[in-house]
PDB file of C-alpha atoms in Angstrom:
ATOM      1  CA  UNK R 299      39.079 -58.204 -38.160  1.00 47.00           C
ATOM      2  CA  UNK R 300      38.869 -54.879 -36.371  1.00 59.00           C
ATOM      3  CA  UNK R 301      37.219 -56.061 -33.191  1.00 67.00           C
ATOM      4  CA  UNK R 302      38.334 -54.184 -30.125  1.00 74.00           C
ATOM      5  CA  UNK R 303      40.118 -56.635 -27.839  1.00 71.00           C
ATOM      6  CA  UNK R 304      40.082 -54.058 -25.038  1.00 81.00           C
ATOM      7  CA  UNK R 305      36.343 -54.687 -24.655  1.00 87.00           C
ATOM      8  CA  UNK R 306      36.962 -57.528 -22.240  1.00 91.00           C
ATOM      9  CA  UNK R 307      35.663 -56.613 -18.801  1.00 93.00           C
ATOM     10  CA  UNK R 308      33.590 -53.682 -20.006  1.00 94.00           C
ATOM     11  CA  UNK R 309      30.151 -53.228 -18.410  1.00 96.00           C
ATOM     12  CA  UNK R 310      27.551 -51.224 -20.342  1.00 95.00           C
ATOM     13  CA  UNK R 311      24.989 -48.926 -18.699  1.00 96.00           C
ATOM     14  CA  UNK R 312      21.768 -50.673 -17.613  1.00 97.00           C
ATOM     15  CA  UNK R 313      18.911 -50.576 -20.121  1.00 97.00           C
ATOM     16  CA  UNK R 314      15.802 -48.482 -19.586  1.00 97.00           C
ATOM     17  CA  UNK R 315      13.280 -50.622 -17.627  1.00 97.00           C
ATOM     18  CA  UNK R 316      11.157 -52.843 -19.880  1.00 98.00           C
ATOM     19  CA  UNK R 317       7.576 -53.460 -18.770  1.00 98.00           C
ATOM     20  CA  UNK R 318       6.455 -56.990 -19.616  1.00 98.00           C
ATOM     21  CA  UNK R 319       2.955 -57.124 -21.088  1.00 98.00           C
ATOM     22  CA  UNK R 320       0.739 -60.161 -21.243  1.00 98.00           C
ATOM     23  CA  UNK R 321       0.182 -59.788 -24.999  1.00 98.00           C
ATOM     24  CA  UNK R 322       3.952 -59.607 -25.570  1.00 98.00           C
ATOM     25  CA  UNK R 323       4.366 -62.892 -23.715  1.00 98.00           C
ATOM     26  CA  UNK R 324       1.546 -64.424 -25.777  1.00 98.00           C
ATOM     27  CA  UNK R 325       3.124 -63.161 -29.007  1.00 98.00           C
ATOM     28  CA  UNK R 326       6.465 -64.661 -28.014  1.00 98.00           C
ATOM     29  CA  UNK R 327       4.862 -67.926 -26.884  1.00 98.00           C
ATOM     30  CA  UNK R 328       3.170 -68.322 -30.277  1.00 98.00           C
ATOM     31  CA  UNK R 329       6.462 -67.571 -32.047  1.00 98.00           C
ATOM     32  CA  UNK R 330       8.255 -70.414 -30.228  1.00 98.00           C
ATOM     33  CA  UNK R 331       5.365 -72.889 -30.631  1.00 98.00           C
ATOM     34  CA  UNK R 332       4.680 -72.948 -26.887  1.00 97.00           C
ATOM     35  CA  UNK R 333       1.861 -75.119 -25.603  1.00 91.00           C
ATOM     36  CA  UNK R 334       0.924 -72.434 -23.061  1.00 91.00           C
ATOM     37  CA  UNK R 335      -0.148 -69.246 -24.850  1.00 93.00           C
ATOM     38  CA  UNK R 336      -2.139 -67.787 -21.947  1.00 96.00           C
ATOM     39  CA  UNK R 337       0.556 -65.197 -21.289  1.00 96.00           C
ATOM     40  CA  UNK R 338       0.551 -65.960 -17.551  1.00 97.00           C
ATOM     41  CA  UNK R 339       4.207 -67.053 -17.516  1.00 97.00           C
ATOM     42  CA  UNK R 340       6.876 -66.309 -20.121  1.00 98.00           C
ATOM     43  CA  UNK R 341       8.558 -69.158 -22.023  1.00 98.00           C
ATOM     44  CA  UNK R 342      12.139 -69.859 -20.856  1.00 98.00           C
ATOM     45  CA  UNK R 343      13.824 -68.029 -23.726  1.00 98.00           C
ATOM     46  CA  UNK R 344      11.693 -64.861 -23.369  1.00 98.00           C
ATOM     47  CA  UNK R 345      14.648 -63.318 -21.509  1.00 98.00           C
ATOM     48  CA  UNK R 346      16.218 -62.822 -24.955  1.00 97.00           C
ATOM     49  CA  UNK R 347      13.887 -59.821 -25.402  1.00 96.00           C
ATOM     50  CA  UNK R 348      15.734 -57.997 -22.616  1.00 97.00           C
ATOM     51  CA  UNK R 349      19.103 -59.457 -23.559  1.00 96.00           C
ATOM     52  CA  UNK R 350      18.595 -58.319 -27.168  1.00 93.00           C
ATOM     53  CA  UNK R 351      18.384 -54.704 -25.963  1.00 94.00           C
ATOM     54  CA  UNK R 352      21.798 -55.077 -24.333  1.00 95.00           C
ATOM     55  CA  UNK R 353      23.303 -56.864 -27.352  1.00 92.00           C
ATOM     56  CA  UNK R 354      22.024 -54.007 -29.544  1.00 90.00           C
ATOM     57  CA  UNK R 355      23.809 -51.560 -27.215  1.00 93.00           C
ATOM     58  CA  UNK R 356      26.995 -53.534 -27.722  1.00 92.00           C
ATOM     59  CA  UNK R 357      26.701 -53.969 -31.493  1.00 87.00           C
ATOM     60  CA  UNK R 358      25.625 -50.350 -32.070  1.00 87.00           C
ATOM     61  CA  UNK R 359      28.715 -49.015 -30.273  1.00 84.00           C
ATOM     62  CA  UNK R 360      31.125 -47.759 -32.985  1.00 81.00           C
ATOM     63  CA  UNK R 361      34.009 -48.410 -30.602  1.00 81.00           C
ATOM     64  CA  UNK R 362      33.178 -52.132 -30.656  1.00 81.00           C
ATOM     65  CA  UNK R 363      33.761 -52.580 -34.380  1.00 77.00           C
ATOM     66  CA  UNK R 364      31.320 -55.411 -35.129  1.00 79.00           C
ATOM     67  CA  UNK R 365      29.566 -55.843 -38.491  1.00 76.00           C
ATOM     68  CA  UNK R 366      26.102 -57.075 -37.525  1.00 73.00           C
ATOM     69  CA  UNK R 367      25.654 -59.187 -40.682  1.00 72.00           C
ATOM     70  CA  UNK R 368      28.807 -61.171 -39.822  1.00 80.00           C
ATOM     71  CA  UNK R 369      27.661 -62.157 -36.345  1.00 83.00           C
ATOM     72  CA  UNK R 370      26.771 -65.801 -35.771  1.00 84.00           C
ATOM     73  CA  UNK R 371      25.400 -67.022 -32.480  1.00 90.00           C
ATOM     74  CA  UNK R 372      27.748 -69.607 -30.962  1.00 94.00           C
ATOM     75  CA  UNK R 373      26.395 -70.504 -27.527  1.00 97.00           C
ATOM     76  CA  UNK R 374      23.536 -69.423 -25.327  1.00 98.00           C
ATOM     77  CA  UNK R 375      22.918 -70.078 -21.641  1.00 98.00           C
ATOM     78  CA  UNK R 376      20.161 -68.961 -19.267  1.00 98.00           C
ATOM     79  CA  UNK R 377      20.322 -69.344 -15.486  1.00 98.00           C
ATOM     80  CA  UNK R 378      16.993 -68.552 -13.870  1.00 98.00           C
ATOM     81  CA  UNK R 379      16.080 -67.335 -10.401  1.00 98.00           C
ATOM     82  CA  UNK R 380      12.411 -67.152 -11.414  1.00 98.00           C
ATOM     83  CA  UNK R 381      10.158 -66.941 -14.460  1.00 98.00           C
ATOM     84  CA  UNK R 382       9.222 -63.654 -16.101  1.00 98.00           C
ATOM     85  CA  UNK R 383       5.573 -62.671 -15.608  1.00 98.00           C
ATOM     86  CA  UNK R 384       3.290 -59.843 -16.805  1.00 98.00           C
ATOM     87  CA  UNK R 385       3.903 -56.584 -14.984  1.00 98.00           C
ATOM     88  CA  UNK R 386       7.595 -57.194 -14.449  1.00 98.00           C
ATOM     89  CA  UNK R 387       9.800 -54.144 -14.965  1.00 98.00           C
ATOM     90  CA  UNK R 388      13.082 -55.610 -16.116  1.00 98.00           C
ATOM     91  CA  UNK R 389      16.478 -54.057 -16.601  1.00 98.00           C
ATOM     92  CA  UNK R 390      19.392 -55.701 -18.370  1.00 98.00           C
ATOM     93  CA  UNK R 391      23.037 -54.939 -17.843  1.00 98.00           C
ATOM     94  CA  UNK R 392      25.691 -56.453 -20.069  1.00 98.00           C
ATOM     95  CA  UNK R 393      29.287 -57.237 -19.191  1.00 98.00           C
ATOM     96  CA  UNK R 394      31.764 -58.471 -21.773  1.00 96.00           C
ATOM     97  CA  UNK R 395      33.468 -61.404 -20.059  1.00 97.00           C
ATOM     98  CA  UNK R 396      35.742 -62.626 -22.854  1.00 96.00           C
ATOM     99  CA  UNK R 397      37.073 -61.529 -26.246  1.00 93.00           C
ATOM    100  CA  UNK R 398      39.185 -63.922 -28.271  1.00 92.00           C
ATOM    101  CA  UNK R 399      40.641 -63.956 -31.759  1.00 88.00           C
ATOM    102  CA  UNK R 400      40.522 -67.376 -33.421  1.00 82.00           C
ATOM    103  CA  UNK R 401      41.983 -67.582 -36.878  1.00 84.00           C
ATOM    104  CA  UNK R 402      40.175 -64.937 -38.887  1.00 85.00           C
ATOM    105  CA  UNK R 403      37.221 -64.911 -36.501  1.00 88.00           C
ATOM    106  CA  UNK R 404      36.569 -63.309 -33.148  1.00 90.00           C
ATOM    107  CA  UNK R 405      34.528 -64.675 -30.266  1.00 93.00           C
ATOM    108  CA  UNK R 406      32.844 -62.429 -27.719  1.00 94.00           C
ATOM    109  CA  UNK R 407      31.155 -63.755 -24.600  1.00 96.00           C
ATOM    110  CA  UNK R 408      28.834 -61.459 -22.682  1.00 97.00           C
ATOM    111  CA  UNK R 409      26.655 -61.889 -19.588  1.00 98.00           C
ATOM    112  CA  UNK R 410      23.422 -59.949 -19.358  1.00 98.00           C
ATOM    113  CA  UNK R 411      22.085 -59.823 -15.810  1.00 98.00           C
ATOM    114  CA  UNK R 412      18.328 -59.202 -15.757  1.00 98.00           C
ATOM    115  CA  UNK R 413      16.857 -57.759 -12.568  1.00 98.00           C
ATOM    116  CA  UNK R 414      13.370 -56.638 -11.531  1.00 98.00           C
ATOM    117  CA  UNK R 415      12.194 -53.283 -10.141  1.00 98.00           C
ATOM    118  CA  UNK R 416      13.362 -54.297  -6.669  1.00 98.00           C
ATOM    119  CA  UNK R 417      16.799 -55.096  -7.997  1.00 98.00           C
ATOM    120  CA  UNK R 418      16.289 -58.827  -7.446  1.00 98.00           C
ATOM    121  CA  UNK R 419      17.898 -61.248  -9.872  1.00 98.00           C
ATOM    122  CA  UNK R 420      15.553 -62.798 -12.437  1.00 98.00           C
ATOM    123  CA  UNK R 421      17.833 -64.441 -15.000  1.00 98.00           C
ATOM    124  CA  UNK R 422      21.361 -64.239 -16.323  1.00 98.00           C
ATOM    125  CA  UNK R 423      21.662 -64.699 -20.079  1.00 98.00           C
ATOM    126  CA  UNK R 424      25.082 -65.485 -21.507  1.00 98.00           C
ATOM    127  CA  UNK R 425      25.824 -65.362 -25.222  1.00 97.00           C
ATOM    128  CA  UNK R 426      28.904 -66.216 -27.172  1.00 96.00           C
ATOM    129  CA  UNK R 427      28.904 -64.432 -30.517  1.00 93.00           C
ATOM    130  CA  UNK R 428      31.206 -65.422 -33.343  1.00 91.00           C
ATOM    131  CA  UNK R 429      32.149 -62.566 -35.633  1.00 87.00           C
ATOM    132  CA  UNK R 430      33.242 -64.055 -38.934  1.00 81.00           C
ATOM    133  CA  UNK R 431      36.260 -62.533 -40.607  1.00 78.00           C
ATOM    134  CA  UNK R 432      37.150 -62.929 -44.250  1.00 59.00           C
ATOM    135  CA  UNK R 433      37.371 -59.364 -45.454  1.00 50.00           C
TER     136      UNK R 433
ATOM    137  CA  UNK H  82       9.003 -88.828 -12.033  1.00 59.00           C
ATOM    138  CA  UNK H  83      10.503 -90.853  -9.213  1.00 62.00           C
ATOM    139  CA  UNK H  84      11.191 -93.709 -11.609  1.00 87.00           C
ATOM    140  CA  UNK H  85      13.357 -91.790 -14.070  1.00 93.00           C
ATOM    141  CA  UNK H  86      16.539 -93.415 -15.356  1.00 96.00           C
ATOM    142  CA  UNK H  87      19.346 -91.948 -17.419  1.00 97.00           C
ATOM    143  CA  UNK H  88      18.547 -92.471 -21.091  1.00 97.00           C
ATOM    144  CA  UNK H  89      14.769 -92.419 -20.693  1.00 97.00           C
ATOM    145  CA  UNK H  90      13.018 -90.443 -23.424  1.00 98.00           C
ATOM    146  CA  UNK H  91      10.663 -88.006 -21.686  1.00 97.00           C
ATOM    147  CA  UNK H  92       9.373 -86.116 -24.726  1.00 98.00           C
ATOM    148  CA  UNK H  93       9.542 -86.156 -28.515  1.00 98.00           C
ATOM    149  CA  UNK H  94       8.142 -83.649 -30.987  1.00 98.00           C
ATOM    150  CA  UNK H  95       8.505 -82.200 -34.492  1.00 98.00           C
ATOM    151  CA  UNK H  96       7.990 -78.561 -35.488  1.00 98.00           C
ATOM    152  CA  UNK H  97       7.624 -77.192 -39.006  1.00 98.00           C
ATOM    153  CA  UNK H  98       9.310 -73.817 -39.549  1.00 98.00           C
ATOM    154  CA  UNK H  99       8.440 -71.592 -42.492  1.00 98.00           C
ATOM    155  CA  UNK H 100       9.615 -68.137 -43.534  1.00 98.00           C
ATOM    156  CA  UNK H 101       6.508 -66.851 -41.771  1.00 98.00           C
ATOM    157  CA  UNK H 102       7.801 -68.472 -38.563  1.00 98.00           C
ATOM    158  CA  UNK H 103      11.036 -66.497 -38.930  1.00 98.00           C
ATOM    159  CA  UNK H 104       9.294 -63.175 -39.479  1.00 98.00           C
ATOM    160  CA  UNK H 105       6.977 -63.871 -36.561  1.00 98.00           C
ATOM    161  CA  UNK H 106       9.960 -64.681 -34.342  1.00 98.00           C
ATOM    162  CA  UNK H 107      11.860 -61.593 -35.512  1.00 97.00           C
ATOM    163  CA  UNK H 108       8.969 -59.411 -34.403  1.00 96.00           C
ATOM    164  CA  UNK H 109       8.418 -61.246 -31.134  1.00 96.00           C
ATOM    165  CA  UNK H 110      12.080 -61.221 -30.140  1.00 94.00           C
ATOM    166  CA  UNK H 111      13.327 -57.957 -31.618  1.00 90.00           C
ATOM    167  CA  UNK H 112      16.083 -59.711 -33.583  1.00 89.00           C
ATOM    168  CA  UNK H 113      15.831 -58.161 -37.043  1.00 90.00           C
ATOM    169  CA  UNK H 114      19.104 -59.425 -38.469  1.00 88.00           C
ATOM    170  CA  UNK H 115      18.256 -59.615 -42.211  1.00 91.00           C
ATOM    171  CA  UNK H 116      19.996 -62.983 -42.645  1.00 91.00           C
ATOM    172  CA  UNK H 117      16.761 -64.388 -41.187  1.00 95.00           C
ATOM    173  CA  UNK H 118      14.454 -63.033 -43.892  1.00 96.00           C
ATOM    174  CA  UNK H 119      16.439 -61.732 -46.903  1.00 96.00           C
ATOM    175  CA  UNK H 120      17.945 -64.232 -49.356  1.00 96.00           C
ATOM    176  CA  UNK H 121      20.149 -61.557 -50.934  1.00 96.00           C
ATOM    177  CA  UNK H 122      21.697 -60.567 -47.600  1.00 93.00           C
ATOM    178  CA  UNK H 123      22.186 -64.209 -46.584  1.00 92.00           C
ATOM    179  CA  UNK H 124      23.936 -64.916 -49.898  1.00 94.00           C
ATOM    180  CA  UNK H 125      26.085 -61.771 -49.668  1.00 92.00           C
ATOM    181  CA  UNK H 126      27.623 -62.969 -46.389  1.00 85.00           C
ATOM    182  CA  UNK H 127      28.231 -66.471 -47.727  1.00 88.00           C
ATOM    183  CA  UNK H 128      25.388 -68.343 -46.065  1.00 90.00           C
ATOM    184  CA  UNK H 129      23.684 -71.301 -47.798  1.00 93.00           C
ATOM    185  CA  UNK H 130      20.304 -69.557 -47.456  1.00 95.00           C
ATOM    186  CA  UNK H 131      18.032 -67.737 -45.046  1.00 97.00           C
ATOM    187  CA  UNK H 132      18.567 -69.238 -41.603  1.00 96.00           C
ATOM    188  CA  UNK H 133      16.291 -69.728 -38.640  1.00 97.00           C
ATOM    189  CA  UNK H 134      17.352 -67.590 -35.690  1.00 96.00           C
ATOM    190  CA  UNK H 135      19.412 -69.779 -33.377  1.00 96.00           C
ATOM    191  CA  UNK H 136      17.243 -68.461 -30.579  1.00 97.00           C
ATOM    192  CA  UNK H 137      14.116 -69.621 -32.412  1.00 98.00           C
ATOM    193  CA  UNK H 138      15.521 -73.144 -32.587  1.00 98.00           C
ATOM    194  CA  UNK H 139      16.506 -72.906 -28.905  1.00 98.00           C
ATOM    195  CA  UNK H 140      13.101 -71.550 -27.914  1.00 98.00           C
ATOM    196  CA  UNK H 141      11.177 -74.206 -29.820  1.00 98.00           C
ATOM    197  CA  UNK H 142      13.391 -77.103 -28.714  1.00 98.00           C
ATOM    198  CA  UNK H 143      12.690 -76.576 -25.009  1.00 98.00           C
ATOM    199  CA  UNK H 144       8.907 -76.575 -25.372  1.00 98.00           C
ATOM    200  CA  UNK H 145       8.432 -80.353 -25.132  1.00 98.00           C
ATOM    201  CA  UNK H 146      10.407 -80.248 -21.857  1.00 98.00           C
ATOM    202  CA  UNK H 147       8.326 -77.342 -20.535  1.00 98.00           C
ATOM    203  CA  UNK H 148       5.176 -79.352 -21.228  1.00 97.00           C
ATOM    204  CA  UNK H 149       6.634 -82.498 -19.651  1.00 97.00           C
ATOM    205  CA  UNK H 150       7.834 -80.589 -16.563  1.00 96.00           C
ATOM    206  CA  UNK H 151       4.467 -78.909 -16.038  1.00 96.00           C
ATOM    207  CA  UNK H 152       5.453 -75.333 -16.850  1.00 96.00           C
ATOM    208  CA  UNK H 153       8.315 -72.913 -17.469  1.00 97.00           C
ATOM    209  CA  UNK H 154       8.694 -72.298 -13.719  1.00 97.00           C
ATOM    210  CA  UNK H 155      10.339 -75.732 -13.448  1.00 97.00           C
ATOM    211  CA  UNK H 156      13.201 -74.784 -15.774  1.00 98.00           C
ATOM    212  CA  UNK H 157      16.184 -73.565 -13.732  1.00 97.00           C
ATOM    213  CA  UNK H 158      18.930 -73.586 -16.362  1.00 98.00           C
ATOM    214  CA  UNK H 159      19.013 -74.008 -20.148  1.00 98.00           C
ATOM    215  CA  UNK H 160      21.998 -73.949 -22.471  1.00 98.00           C
ATOM    216  CA  UNK H 161      22.767 -74.837 -26.075  1.00 98.00           C
ATOM    217  CA  UNK H 162      25.594 -74.631 -28.586  1.00 98.00           C
ATOM    218  CA  UNK H 163      24.606 -73.725 -32.132  1.00 97.00           C
ATOM    219  CA  UNK H 164      26.548 -76.230 -34.205  1.00 96.00           C
ATOM    220  CA  UNK H 165      24.817 -76.190 -37.586  1.00 95.00           C
ATOM    221  CA  UNK H 166      22.597 -73.571 -39.236  1.00 94.00           C
ATOM    222  CA  UNK H 167      18.958 -74.390 -39.962  1.00 97.00           C
ATOM    223  CA  UNK H 168      18.292 -73.325 -43.557  1.00 97.00           C
ATOM    224  CA  UNK H 169      14.627 -72.485 -44.103  1.00 98.00           C
ATOM    225  CA  UNK H 170      13.610 -72.977 -47.725  1.00 97.00           C
ATOM    226  CA  UNK H 171      11.111 -70.352 -48.980  1.00 96.00           C
ATOM    227  CA  UNK H 172       8.770 -73.074 -50.255  1.00 97.00           C
ATOM    228  CA  UNK H 173       9.505 -76.201 -48.239  1.00 97.00           C
ATOM    229  CA  UNK H 174      10.439 -74.615 -44.913  1.00 98.00           C
ATOM    230  CA  UNK H 175      12.344 -76.837 -42.480  1.00 98.00           C
ATOM    231  CA  UNK H 176      11.318 -79.369 -39.859  1.00 98.00           C
ATOM    232  CA  UNK H 177      12.946 -79.505 -36.429  1.00 98.00           C
ATOM    233  CA  UNK H 178      12.930 -82.838 -34.640  1.00 98.00           C
ATOM    234  CA  UNK H 179      13.350 -82.831 -30.857  1.00 98.00           C
ATOM    235  CA  UNK H 180      14.045 -85.817 -28.611  1.00 98.00           C
ATOM    236  CA  UNK H 181      14.397 -85.086 -24.885  1.00 98.00           C
ATOM    237  CA  UNK H 182      16.237 -87.677 -22.810  1.00 98.00           C
ATOM    238  CA  UNK H 183      17.202 -87.907 -19.147  1.00 98.00           C
ATOM    239  CA  UNK H 184      20.894 -86.941 -19.047  1.00 98.00           C
ATOM    240  CA  UNK H 185      21.574 -86.946 -15.304  1.00 96.00           C
ATOM    241  CA  UNK H 186      19.590 -87.687 -12.152  1.00 95.00           C
ATOM    242  CA  UNK H 187      19.459 -85.418  -9.078  1.00 93.00           C
ATOM    243  CA  UNK H 188      22.573 -85.363  -6.919  1.00 90.00           C
ATOM    244  CA  UNK H 189      23.160 -84.474  -3.270  1.00 90.00           C
ATOM    245  CA  UNK H 190      24.637 -81.176  -4.437  1.00 88.00           C
ATOM    246  CA  UNK H 191      21.581 -80.434  -6.559  1.00 86.00           C
ATOM    247  CA  UNK H 192      18.616 -82.312  -5.077  1.00 90.00           C
ATOM    248  CA  UNK H 193      15.378 -82.361  -7.007  1.00 94.00           C
ATOM    249  CA  UNK H 194      16.986 -81.232 -10.255  1.00 96.00           C
ATOM    250  CA  UNK H 195      17.225 -83.532 -13.257  1.00 97.00           C
ATOM    251  CA  UNK H 196      19.209 -82.779 -16.393  1.00 98.00           C
ATOM    252  CA  UNK H 197      17.394 -83.334 -19.667  1.00 98.00           C
ATOM    253  CA  UNK H 198      19.469 -83.553 -22.835  1.00 98.00           C
ATOM    254  CA  UNK H 199      17.973 -82.482 -26.145  1.00 98.00           C
ATOM    255  CA  UNK H 200      18.770 -84.038 -29.502  1.00 98.00           C
ATOM    256  CA  UNK H 201      17.643 -81.499 -32.094  1.00 98.00           C
ATOM    257  CA  UNK H 202      17.812 -82.214 -35.821  1.00 98.00           C
ATOM    258  CA  UNK H 203      16.891 -80.563 -39.110  1.00 97.00           C
ATOM    259  CA  UNK H 204      17.010 -82.456 -42.394  1.00 92.00           C
ATOM    260  CA  UNK H 205      18.347 -85.444 -40.466  1.00 92.00           C
ATOM    261  CA  UNK H 206      21.376 -83.617 -39.047  1.00 97.00           C
ATOM    262  CA  UNK H 207      22.058 -82.431 -35.521  1.00 98.00           C
ATOM    263  CA  UNK H 208      21.847 -78.646 -35.207  1.00 98.00           C
ATOM    264  CA  UNK H 209      22.391 -78.083 -31.470  1.00 98.00           C
ATOM    265  CA  UNK H 210      25.239 -79.359 -29.312  1.00 95.00           C
ATOM    266  CA  UNK H 211      25.359 -79.617 -25.527  1.00 96.00           C
ATOM    267  CA  UNK H 212      21.654 -78.793 -25.383  1.00 98.00           C
ATOM    268  CA  UNK H 213      20.854 -79.276 -21.712  1.00 98.00           C
ATOM    269  CA  UNK H 214      17.864 -78.269 -19.622  1.00 98.00           C
ATOM    270  CA  UNK H 215      17.960 -78.477 -15.841  1.00 98.00           C
ATOM    271  CA  UNK H 216      14.486 -79.126 -14.485  1.00 98.00           C
ATOM    272  CA  UNK H 217      13.347 -78.880 -10.874  1.00 96.00           C
ATOM    273  CA  UNK H 218      10.945 -81.742 -10.380  1.00 91.00           C
ATOM    274  CA  UNK H 219       7.571 -80.945  -8.867  1.00 74.00           C
TER     275      UNK H 219
END
């Protein structure tokens, strides 16, 4: 395992603002079998769209040393201040809060704080990723 | 909702996932990890088959609670642990079963918020642990 233990505490640059479209919400709602596909309000897990951008930043960083195909999602947690709605301009900023080695595996926990164009908190998405060893 | 008791079942549902569901979710979410659509890649990293995205399972499992609560705006907190992969057969797909139960009633520290616990299964086995939704009652 070549994961960089010094990652703990690192905060990545904020993502470019993402403008939430009604059709994107509808597409996501259909994909998660939501009852409401009007696009007026995003389903609870829609925040993953913004969080994914920050996780891609993390996984694409050569300094991080993670093989994407060996990543398994361990835990996920969302804490909401409000729902995401069409017209929102959302920015995500990821902080690595914990890096642990466990046997041949590594576990990384990261918080992505999602804010709107006024800088107000919308949702915090926390993921724990398990990077499987074995090579 | 005033008459809720711990252990009450508030919603139950079943969802059938196919490979099409996975591709649809990949596009909707932006998670294009090939273990969710390529058998050869899944096999090469030692998985039993193509898996549903954990976030697809999480996103689907909360929907019965969203409907019960009267909309996503009532969900204040949602967490899960992914304890078992959901293998999606290319022909048969996979069926997710969801049972949503009252886990905890509102407290003085958190008035108006009830905790709903989700039991989520595929092929008769539990796939999510500590799946908890905190719902602000209308």
